[in-house]
Amino acid sequence: MAKDDLKDEQCSIARPVALLGDRWTLILLRQAFTGVRRFDQFQTTMGLSRAVLAQRLAQLVDAGIFERTAYKDERRTRYEYRLTDKGMDLYPILMALRTWGDKYLAPDGPFLLYRHRDCGGHAEVLHACDRCGSELTARDVVVELGPGLTASS
C-alpha cells in the first residue's frame, strides 16, 4: 500500500500518516513550534531544498495546519507560515515522539529539555481518561467502532 492510499483509509492513524508521515514534515513542524515562521528560516535551520520546502509548506497550508501570512521586507512582499489551531493541536504528538526518542534513541540523555515556563517543571505528555482522569496505557484501553466508520469498510 502506497502512502497516498492511506489518505482514504477509514483509520484515524492512517490518514494523519498520509499527511504527516514523510521525513521532513514533522521536522518542519518542530521548527514551527520553536518559533520559525519564514521560508528562509525554515530552509536555513533544516537544510532543505527550496523545492521540497515549498511543496511541504503548500501541503500543510492546504491541509489547514499552517496559515500563509504576507509581510513586507525592504523590497517586496514575503510570507510567514503560522500554525493554525489545527496545527497547534499537533504539539502533543511531537512531544510524544520526543519522549519516545529521548527514552530509546538518546543513550546519553535528552538532547533538549522542555520545561514549563511558569514553574520550571519538566513538560511531559500524559494520556488520561476524560471521565476519571486516570493515566492510561495501551493495556487500559478498549477499542470500539466509532460513528465515522461506514458499513462499506
Short mmCIF file of N, CA and C in Angstrom, two decimals:
data_model
loop_
_atom_site.label_atom_id
_atom_site.label_comp_id
_atom_site.label_asym_id
_atom_site.label_seq_id
_atom_site.Cartn_x
_atom_site.Cartn_y
_atom_site.Cartn_z
N MET A 1 0.84 -1.18 0.00
CA MET A 1 0.00 0.00 0.00
C MET A 1 0.89 1.24 0.00
N ALA A 2 0.63 2.14 -0.93
CA ALA A 2 1.39 3.39 -1.02
C ALA A 2 0.89 4.37 0.04
N LYS A 3 1.77 5.30 0.42
CA LYS A 3 1.40 6.29 1.44
C LYS A 3 0.18 7.09 1.01
N ASP A 4 0.07 7.44 -0.28
CA ASP A 4 -1.08 8.21 -0.75
C ASP A 4 -2.39 7.44 -0.60
N ASP A 5 -2.32 6.11 -0.64
CA ASP A 5 -3.53 5.30 -0.45
C ASP A 5 -4.07 5.43 0.97
N LEU A 6 -3.23 5.77 1.91
CA LEU A 6 -3.64 5.86 3.31
C LEU A 6 -4.64 6.98 3.55
N LYS A 7 -4.61 8.03 2.74
CA LYS A 7 -5.47 9.19 2.98
C LYS A 7 -6.95 8.85 2.85
N ASP A 8 -7.28 7.75 2.18
CA ASP A 8 -8.67 7.34 2.01
C ASP A 8 -9.08 6.21 2.94
N GLU A 9 -8.16 5.72 3.74
CA GLU A 9 -8.46 4.65 4.69
C GLU A 9 -9.40 5.17 5.77
N GLN A 10 -10.27 4.31 6.26
CA GLN A 10 -11.13 4.67 7.38
C GLN A 10 -10.39 4.32 8.67
N CYS A 11 -9.36 5.10 8.92
CA CYS A 11 -8.50 4.86 10.08
C CYS A 11 -7.92 6.20 10.52
N SER A 12 -8.11 6.53 11.78
CA SER A 12 -7.65 7.81 12.31
C SER A 12 -6.15 7.85 12.58
N ILE A 13 -5.44 6.78 12.27
CA ILE A 13 -3.98 6.81 12.31
C ILE A 13 -3.44 6.87 10.88
N ALA A 14 -4.03 6.10 9.97
CA ALA A 14 -3.57 6.07 8.58
C ALA A 14 -3.68 7.44 7.91
N ARG A 15 -4.78 8.14 8.12
CA ARG A 15 -4.97 9.44 7.46
C ARG A 15 -3.92 10.47 7.89
N PRO A 16 -3.65 10.64 9.19
CA PRO A 16 -2.57 11.57 9.55
C PRO A 16 -1.20 11.13 9.03
N VAL A 17 -0.95 9.82 8.98
CA VAL A 17 0.33 9.35 8.43
C VAL A 17 0.46 9.76 6.97
N ALA A 18 -0.64 9.69 6.22
CA ALA A 18 -0.60 10.11 4.81
C ALA A 18 -0.22 11.58 4.69
N LEU A 19 -0.66 12.40 5.62
CA LEU A 19 -0.37 13.83 5.58
C LEU A 19 0.98 14.18 6.19
N LEU A 20 1.31 13.56 7.31
CA LEU A 20 2.46 13.98 8.11
C LEU A 20 3.65 13.02 8.05
N GLY A 21 3.50 11.89 7.38
CA GLY A 21 4.45 10.80 7.53
C GLY A 21 5.72 10.83 6.69
N ASP A 22 6.00 11.89 5.98
CA ASP A 22 7.28 11.90 5.25
C ASP A 22 8.40 12.38 6.17
N ARG A 23 9.63 12.29 5.70
CA ARG A 23 10.76 12.55 6.59
C ARG A 23 10.96 14.01 6.94
N TRP A 24 10.34 14.95 6.25
CA TRP A 24 10.57 16.37 6.54
C TRP A 24 9.43 17.06 7.27
N THR A 25 8.22 16.57 7.15
CA THR A 25 7.07 17.31 7.67
C THR A 25 7.11 17.47 9.18
N LEU A 26 7.42 16.41 9.91
CA LEU A 26 7.46 16.53 11.37
C LEU A 26 8.61 17.44 11.83
N ILE A 27 9.72 17.43 11.10
CA ILE A 27 10.83 18.32 11.44
C ILE A 27 10.43 19.77 11.17
N LEU A 28 9.70 19.99 10.09
CA LEU A 28 9.19 21.32 9.76
C LEU A 28 8.26 21.81 10.88
N LEU A 29 7.39 20.92 11.36
CA LEU A 29 6.50 21.28 12.47
C LEU A 29 7.30 21.56 13.74
N ARG A 30 8.31 20.75 14.00
CA ARG A 30 9.17 21.00 15.18
C ARG A 30 9.73 22.42 15.12
N GLN A 31 10.22 22.81 13.96
CA GLN A 31 10.78 24.15 13.80
C GLN A 31 9.71 25.22 14.03
N ALA A 32 8.52 24.99 13.51
CA ALA A 32 7.43 25.96 13.70
C ALA A 32 7.11 26.13 15.18
N PHE A 33 7.13 25.03 15.94
CA PHE A 33 6.84 25.12 17.38
C PHE A 33 7.95 25.83 18.14
N THR A 34 9.13 25.96 17.56
CA THR A 34 10.20 26.71 18.22
C THR A 34 10.23 28.17 17.77
N GLY A 35 9.27 28.58 16.94
CA GLY A 35 9.16 29.98 16.55
C GLY A 35 9.59 30.31 15.14
N VAL A 36 10.03 29.33 14.37
CA VAL A 36 10.40 29.58 12.98
C VAL A 36 9.13 29.80 12.18
N ARG A 37 9.10 30.88 11.37
CA ARG A 37 7.90 31.21 10.61
C ARG A 37 8.18 31.52 9.15
N ARG A 38 9.37 31.96 8.84
CA ARG A 38 9.66 32.43 7.49
C ARG A 38 10.38 31.37 6.67
N PHE A 39 10.10 31.39 5.36
CA PHE A 39 10.64 30.40 4.44
C PHE A 39 12.16 30.26 4.59
N ASP A 40 12.86 31.40 4.56
CA ASP A 40 14.33 31.33 4.63
C ASP A 40 14.81 30.78 5.97
N GLN A 41 14.06 31.04 7.05
CA GLN A 41 14.42 30.48 8.36
C GLN A 41 14.25 28.96 8.35
N PHE A 42 13.14 28.48 7.78
CA PHE A 42 12.95 27.03 7.68
C PHE A 42 14.09 26.42 6.88
N GLN A 43 14.41 27.04 5.76
CA GLN A 43 15.44 26.49 4.88
C GLN A 43 16.80 26.47 5.58
N THR A 44 17.15 27.53 6.26
CA THR A 44 18.44 27.61 6.96
C THR A 44 18.52 26.60 8.09
N THR A 45 17.47 26.49 8.90
CA THR A 45 17.52 25.60 10.06
C THR A 45 17.39 24.13 9.69
N MET A 46 16.80 23.85 8.53
CA MET A 46 16.56 22.46 8.15
C MET A 46 17.51 21.95 7.06
N GLY A 47 18.13 22.86 6.30
CA GLY A 47 18.99 22.44 5.21
C GLY A 47 18.24 21.75 4.09
N LEU A 48 17.02 22.14 3.88
CA LEU A 48 16.12 21.52 2.90
C LEU A 48 16.14 22.30 1.60
N SER A 49 15.99 21.63 0.47
CA SER A 49 15.96 22.35 -0.81
C SER A 49 14.72 23.24 -0.87
N ARG A 50 14.82 24.31 -1.63
CA ARG A 50 13.69 25.25 -1.77
C ARG A 50 12.46 24.54 -2.31
N ALA A 51 12.67 23.66 -3.30
CA ALA A 51 11.53 22.97 -3.94
C ALA A 51 10.81 22.06 -2.95
N VAL A 52 11.55 21.27 -2.20
CA VAL A 52 10.92 20.35 -1.24
C VAL A 52 10.24 21.15 -0.13
N LEU A 53 10.89 22.18 0.37
CA LEU A 53 10.30 23.01 1.42
C LEU A 53 9.02 23.67 0.93
N ALA A 54 9.04 24.24 -0.27
CA ALA A 54 7.85 24.89 -0.82
C ALA A 54 6.71 23.89 -0.96
N GLN A 55 7.02 22.68 -1.39
CA GLN A 55 5.99 21.65 -1.54
C GLN A 55 5.39 21.27 -0.19
N ARG A 56 6.23 21.05 0.81
CA ARG A 56 5.73 20.66 2.14
C ARG A 56 4.90 21.78 2.76
N LEU A 57 5.38 23.02 2.65
CA LEU A 57 4.61 24.14 3.20
C LEU A 57 3.27 24.27 2.50
N ALA A 58 3.24 24.13 1.19
CA ALA A 58 1.98 24.21 0.44
C ALA A 58 1.01 23.12 0.89
N GLN A 59 1.51 21.90 1.10
CA GLN A 59 0.66 20.80 1.58
C GLN A 59 0.06 21.13 2.94
N LEU A 60 0.89 21.68 3.82
CA LEU A 60 0.42 21.98 5.17
C LEU A 60 -0.52 23.17 5.19
N VAL A 61 -0.34 24.13 4.30
CA VAL A 61 -1.29 25.23 4.16
C VAL A 61 -2.62 24.69 3.63
N ASP A 62 -2.57 23.86 2.58
CA ASP A 62 -3.79 23.26 2.02
C ASP A 62 -4.54 22.43 3.05
N ALA A 63 -3.81 21.79 3.95
CA ALA A 63 -4.43 20.95 4.98
C ALA A 63 -4.94 21.76 6.17
N GLY A 64 -4.68 23.07 6.17
CA GLY A 64 -5.14 23.92 7.27
C GLY A 64 -4.27 23.86 8.51
N ILE A 65 -3.05 23.35 8.38
CA ILE A 65 -2.13 23.25 9.52
C ILE A 65 -1.32 24.53 9.67
N PHE A 66 -0.98 25.15 8.55
CA PHE A 66 -0.32 26.45 8.54
C PHE A 66 -1.23 27.45 7.84
N GLU A 67 -1.08 28.71 8.25
CA GLU A 67 -1.72 29.82 7.55
C GLU A 67 -0.59 30.64 6.94
N ARG A 68 -0.71 30.95 5.67
CA ARG A 68 0.30 31.75 4.96
C ARG A 68 -0.09 33.22 5.11
N THR A 69 0.79 34.01 5.71
CA THR A 69 0.50 35.41 6.02
C THR A 69 1.55 36.31 5.38
N ALA A 70 1.10 37.33 4.66
CA ALA A 70 2.03 38.25 3.98
C ALA A 70 2.67 39.22 4.97
N TYR A 71 3.92 39.56 4.70
CA TYR A 71 4.62 40.64 5.41
C TYR A 71 5.53 41.32 4.40
N LYS A 72 5.95 42.54 4.70
CA LYS A 72 6.83 43.30 3.79
C LYS A 72 8.24 43.33 4.36
N ASP A 73 9.22 43.03 3.51
CA ASP A 73 10.60 43.33 3.88
C ASP A 73 10.97 44.61 3.16
N GLU A 74 12.25 44.92 3.03
CA GLU A 74 12.64 46.21 2.44
C GLU A 74 12.12 46.39 1.02
N ARG A 75 12.07 45.32 0.24
CA ARG A 75 11.78 45.46 -1.19
C ARG A 75 10.49 44.83 -1.66
N ARG A 76 10.02 43.79 -1.00
CA ARG A 76 8.88 43.07 -1.57
C ARG A 76 8.05 42.38 -0.50
N THR A 77 6.93 41.88 -0.94
CA THR A 77 6.06 41.11 -0.06
C THR A 77 6.59 39.68 0.04
N ARG A 78 6.66 39.19 1.26
CA ARG A 78 7.07 37.81 1.53
C ARG A 78 6.00 37.18 2.42
N TYR A 79 6.22 35.93 2.79
CA TYR A 79 5.19 35.23 3.55
C TYR A 79 5.76 34.52 4.77
N GLU A 80 4.95 34.52 5.81
CA GLU A 80 5.23 33.74 7.00
C GLU A 80 4.25 32.57 7.03
N TYR A 81 4.64 31.53 7.72
CA TYR A 81 3.80 30.36 7.88
C TYR A 81 3.55 30.17 9.37
N ARG A 82 2.31 30.46 9.77
CA ARG A 82 1.95 30.40 11.18
C ARG A 82 1.05 29.19 11.43
N LEU A 83 1.30 28.51 12.54
CA LEU A 83 0.47 27.37 12.90
C LEU A 83 -0.95 27.83 13.19
N THR A 84 -1.92 27.12 12.66
CA THR A 84 -3.32 27.36 12.96
C THR A 84 -3.67 26.57 14.23
N ASP A 85 -4.91 26.67 14.67
CA ASP A 85 -5.35 25.85 15.81
C ASP A 85 -5.17 24.37 15.49
N LYS A 86 -5.49 24.00 14.26
CA LYS A 86 -5.32 22.61 13.82
C LYS A 86 -3.85 22.21 13.91
N GLY A 87 -2.96 23.10 13.53
CA GLY A 87 -1.53 22.84 13.63
C GLY A 87 -1.07 22.77 15.08
N MET A 88 -1.56 23.68 15.91
CA MET A 88 -1.18 23.67 17.32
C MET A 88 -1.60 22.38 18.01
N ASP A 89 -2.69 21.79 17.54
CA ASP A 89 -3.15 20.52 18.11
C ASP A 89 -2.20 19.36 17.84
N LEU A 90 -1.20 19.56 16.99
CA LEU A 90 -0.19 18.53 16.73
C LEU A 90 0.92 18.52 17.79
N TYR A 91 0.95 19.52 18.66
CA TYR A 91 2.01 19.62 19.65
C TYR A 91 2.14 18.36 20.52
N PRO A 92 1.05 17.83 21.06
CA PRO A 92 1.21 16.62 21.89
C PRO A 92 1.81 15.43 21.11
N ILE A 93 1.53 15.36 19.82
CA ILE A 93 2.09 14.27 19.01
C ILE A 93 3.60 14.43 18.91
N LEU A 94 4.06 15.63 18.63
CA LEU A 94 5.50 15.86 18.56
C LEU A 94 6.16 15.61 19.90
N MET A 95 5.52 16.02 20.99
CA MET A 95 6.09 15.80 22.31
C MET A 95 6.11 14.31 22.67
N ALA A 96 5.11 13.55 22.23
CA ALA A 96 5.12 12.10 22.45
C ALA A 96 6.28 11.46 21.69
N LEU A 97 6.51 11.88 20.45
CA LEU A 97 7.66 11.38 19.68
C LEU A 97 8.97 11.74 20.36
N ARG A 98 9.04 12.97 20.88
CA ARG A 98 10.25 13.41 21.58
C ARG A 98 10.49 12.55 22.82
N THR A 99 9.44 12.28 23.58
CA THR A 99 9.57 11.46 24.78
C THR A 99 10.08 10.06 24.44
N TRP A 100 9.51 9.47 23.39
CA TRP A 100 9.93 8.14 22.96
C TRP A 100 11.39 8.18 22.49
N GLY A 101 11.73 9.19 21.70
CA GLY A 101 13.10 9.33 21.21
C GLY A 101 14.10 9.51 22.34
N ASP A 102 13.73 10.32 23.34
CA ASP A 102 14.62 10.51 24.49
C ASP A 102 14.83 9.20 25.24
N LYS A 103 13.78 8.40 25.35
CA LYS A 103 13.86 7.15 26.11
C LYS A 103 14.67 6.08 25.37
N TYR A 104 14.46 5.96 24.07
CA TYR A 104 15.04 4.82 23.34
C TYR A 104 16.17 5.15 22.37
N LEU A 105 16.33 6.41 22.00
CA LEU A 105 17.31 6.75 20.97
C LEU A 105 18.34 7.79 21.42
N ALA A 106 18.34 8.13 22.68
CA ALA A 106 19.29 9.11 23.22
C ALA A 106 19.98 8.51 24.44
N PRO A 107 20.93 7.59 24.24
CA PRO A 107 21.52 6.87 25.36
C PRO A 107 22.24 7.76 26.38
N ASP A 108 22.67 8.93 25.96
CA ASP A 108 23.35 9.84 26.89
C ASP A 108 22.40 10.85 27.53
N GLY A 109 21.11 10.71 27.25
CA GLY A 109 20.12 11.62 27.81
C GLY A 109 19.53 12.51 26.73
N PRO A 110 18.47 13.23 27.07
CA PRO A 110 17.78 14.08 26.09
C PRO A 110 18.70 15.13 25.48
N PHE A 111 18.45 15.43 24.22
CA PHE A 111 19.21 16.49 23.54
C PHE A 111 18.75 17.86 24.01
N LEU A 112 17.47 17.99 24.27
CA LEU A 112 16.89 19.24 24.76
C LEU A 112 15.96 18.93 25.92
N LEU A 113 15.85 19.87 26.84
CA LEU A 113 14.90 19.73 27.95
C LEU A 113 13.75 20.69 27.71
N TYR A 114 12.56 20.22 27.92
CA TYR A 114 11.36 21.04 27.75
C TYR A 114 10.80 21.29 29.14
N ARG A 115 10.69 22.57 29.49
CA ARG A 115 10.24 22.93 30.84
C ARG A 115 9.01 23.83 30.77
N HIS A 116 8.20 23.71 31.79
CA HIS A 116 7.03 24.57 31.94
C HIS A 116 7.51 25.98 32.23
N ARG A 117 7.08 26.91 31.39
CA ARG A 117 7.54 28.30 31.51
C ARG A 117 7.22 28.89 32.89
N ASP A 118 6.08 28.54 33.48
CA ASP A 118 5.66 29.15 34.74
C ASP A 118 6.40 28.62 35.97
N CYS A 119 6.62 27.28 36.04
CA CYS A 119 7.19 26.74 37.27
C CYS A 119 8.53 26.04 37.08
N GLY A 120 8.94 25.81 35.83
CA GLY A 120 10.22 25.16 35.58
C GLY A 120 10.19 23.64 35.58
N GLY A 121 9.02 23.05 35.83
CA GLY A 121 8.91 21.59 35.82
C GLY A 121 9.10 21.04 34.42
N HIS A 122 9.41 19.76 34.34
CA HIS A 122 9.58 19.10 33.04
C HIS A 122 8.23 18.95 32.35
N ALA A 123 8.19 19.25 31.07
CA ALA A 123 6.97 19.08 30.27
C ALA A 123 6.86 17.62 29.88
N GLU A 124 5.79 16.97 30.26
CA GLU A 124 5.56 15.56 29.96
C GLU A 124 4.25 15.39 29.22
N VAL A 125 4.17 14.34 28.43
CA VAL A 125 2.94 14.02 27.72
C VAL A 125 2.21 12.98 28.56
N LEU A 126 0.98 13.28 28.92
CA LEU A 126 0.16 12.35 29.69
C LEU A 126 -1.06 11.96 28.88
N HIS A 127 -1.41 10.69 28.93
CA HIS A 127 -2.63 10.21 28.29
C HIS A 127 -3.57 9.84 29.42
N ALA A 128 -4.73 10.48 29.45
CA ALA A 128 -5.63 10.29 30.59
C ALA A 128 -7.06 10.09 30.13
N CYS A 129 -7.83 9.44 30.99
CA CYS A 129 -9.26 9.25 30.76
C CYS A 129 -9.97 10.59 30.90
N ASP A 130 -10.86 10.89 29.95
CA ASP A 130 -11.57 12.18 30.03
C ASP A 130 -12.63 12.17 31.12
N ARG A 131 -12.99 11.02 31.66
CA ARG A 131 -14.01 10.95 32.70
C ARG A 131 -13.40 10.97 34.10
N CYS A 132 -12.45 10.07 34.38
CA CYS A 132 -11.94 9.94 35.75
C CYS A 132 -10.55 10.53 35.94
N GLY A 133 -9.87 10.86 34.84
CA GLY A 133 -8.55 11.46 34.94
C GLY A 133 -7.40 10.48 35.13
N SER A 134 -7.69 9.17 35.17
CA SER A 134 -6.62 8.18 35.34
C SER A 134 -5.67 8.21 34.16
N GLU A 135 -4.37 8.08 34.45
CA GLU A 135 -3.39 7.98 33.38
C GLU A 135 -3.57 6.62 32.70
N LEU A 136 -3.46 6.61 31.36
CA LEU A 136 -3.76 5.41 30.58
C LEU A 136 -2.53 4.87 29.86
N THR A 137 -2.48 3.54 29.74
CA THR A 137 -1.54 2.86 28.86
C THR A 137 -2.37 2.06 27.86
N ALA A 138 -1.73 1.43 26.89
CA ALA A 138 -2.45 0.63 25.89
C ALA A 138 -3.25 -0.48 26.55
N ARG A 139 -2.78 -1.02 27.66
CA ARG A 139 -3.49 -2.10 28.35
C ARG A 139 -4.79 -1.63 29.02
N ASP A 140 -4.93 -0.34 29.21
CA ASP A 140 -6.10 0.20 29.89
C ASP A 140 -7.22 0.60 28.94
N VAL A 141 -7.00 0.47 27.65
CA VAL A 141 -7.94 1.00 26.65
C VAL A 141 -8.59 -0.14 25.86
N VAL A 142 -9.89 -0.02 25.63
CA VAL A 142 -10.65 -0.93 24.78
C VAL A 142 -11.04 -0.15 23.53
N VAL A 143 -10.84 -0.74 22.35
CA VAL A 143 -11.17 -0.08 21.09
C VAL A 143 -12.56 -0.53 20.64
N GLU A 144 -13.41 0.44 20.30
CA GLU A 144 -14.77 0.16 19.83
C GLU A 144 -14.98 0.85 18.49
N LEU A 145 -15.96 0.39 17.73
CA LEU A 145 -16.31 1.05 16.47
C LEU A 145 -16.86 2.43 16.77
N GLY A 146 -16.47 3.41 15.96
CA GLY A 146 -16.92 4.78 16.14
C GLY A 146 -17.92 5.19 15.08
N PRO A 147 -18.54 6.34 15.25
CA PRO A 147 -19.57 6.80 14.31
C PRO A 147 -19.04 7.13 12.92
N GLY A 148 -17.74 7.34 12.78
CA GLY A 148 -17.18 7.68 11.47
C GLY A 148 -16.91 6.48 10.58
N LEU A 149 -17.05 5.29 11.10
CA LEU A 149 -16.81 4.08 10.32
C LEU A 149 -18.06 3.72 9.54
N THR A 150 -17.94 3.60 8.23
CA THR A 150 -19.12 3.29 7.41
C THR A 150 -19.27 1.79 7.22
N ALA A 151 -20.44 1.38 6.84
CA ALA A 151 -20.75 -0.04 6.65
C ALA A 151 -19.92 -0.66 5.54
N SER A 152 -19.46 0.13 4.57
CA SER A 152 -18.70 -0.41 3.44
C SER A 152 -17.29 -0.83 3.82
N SER A 153 -16.84 -0.49 5.04
CA SER A 153 -15.49 -0.88 5.42
C SER A 153 -15.55 -2.23 6.01
#
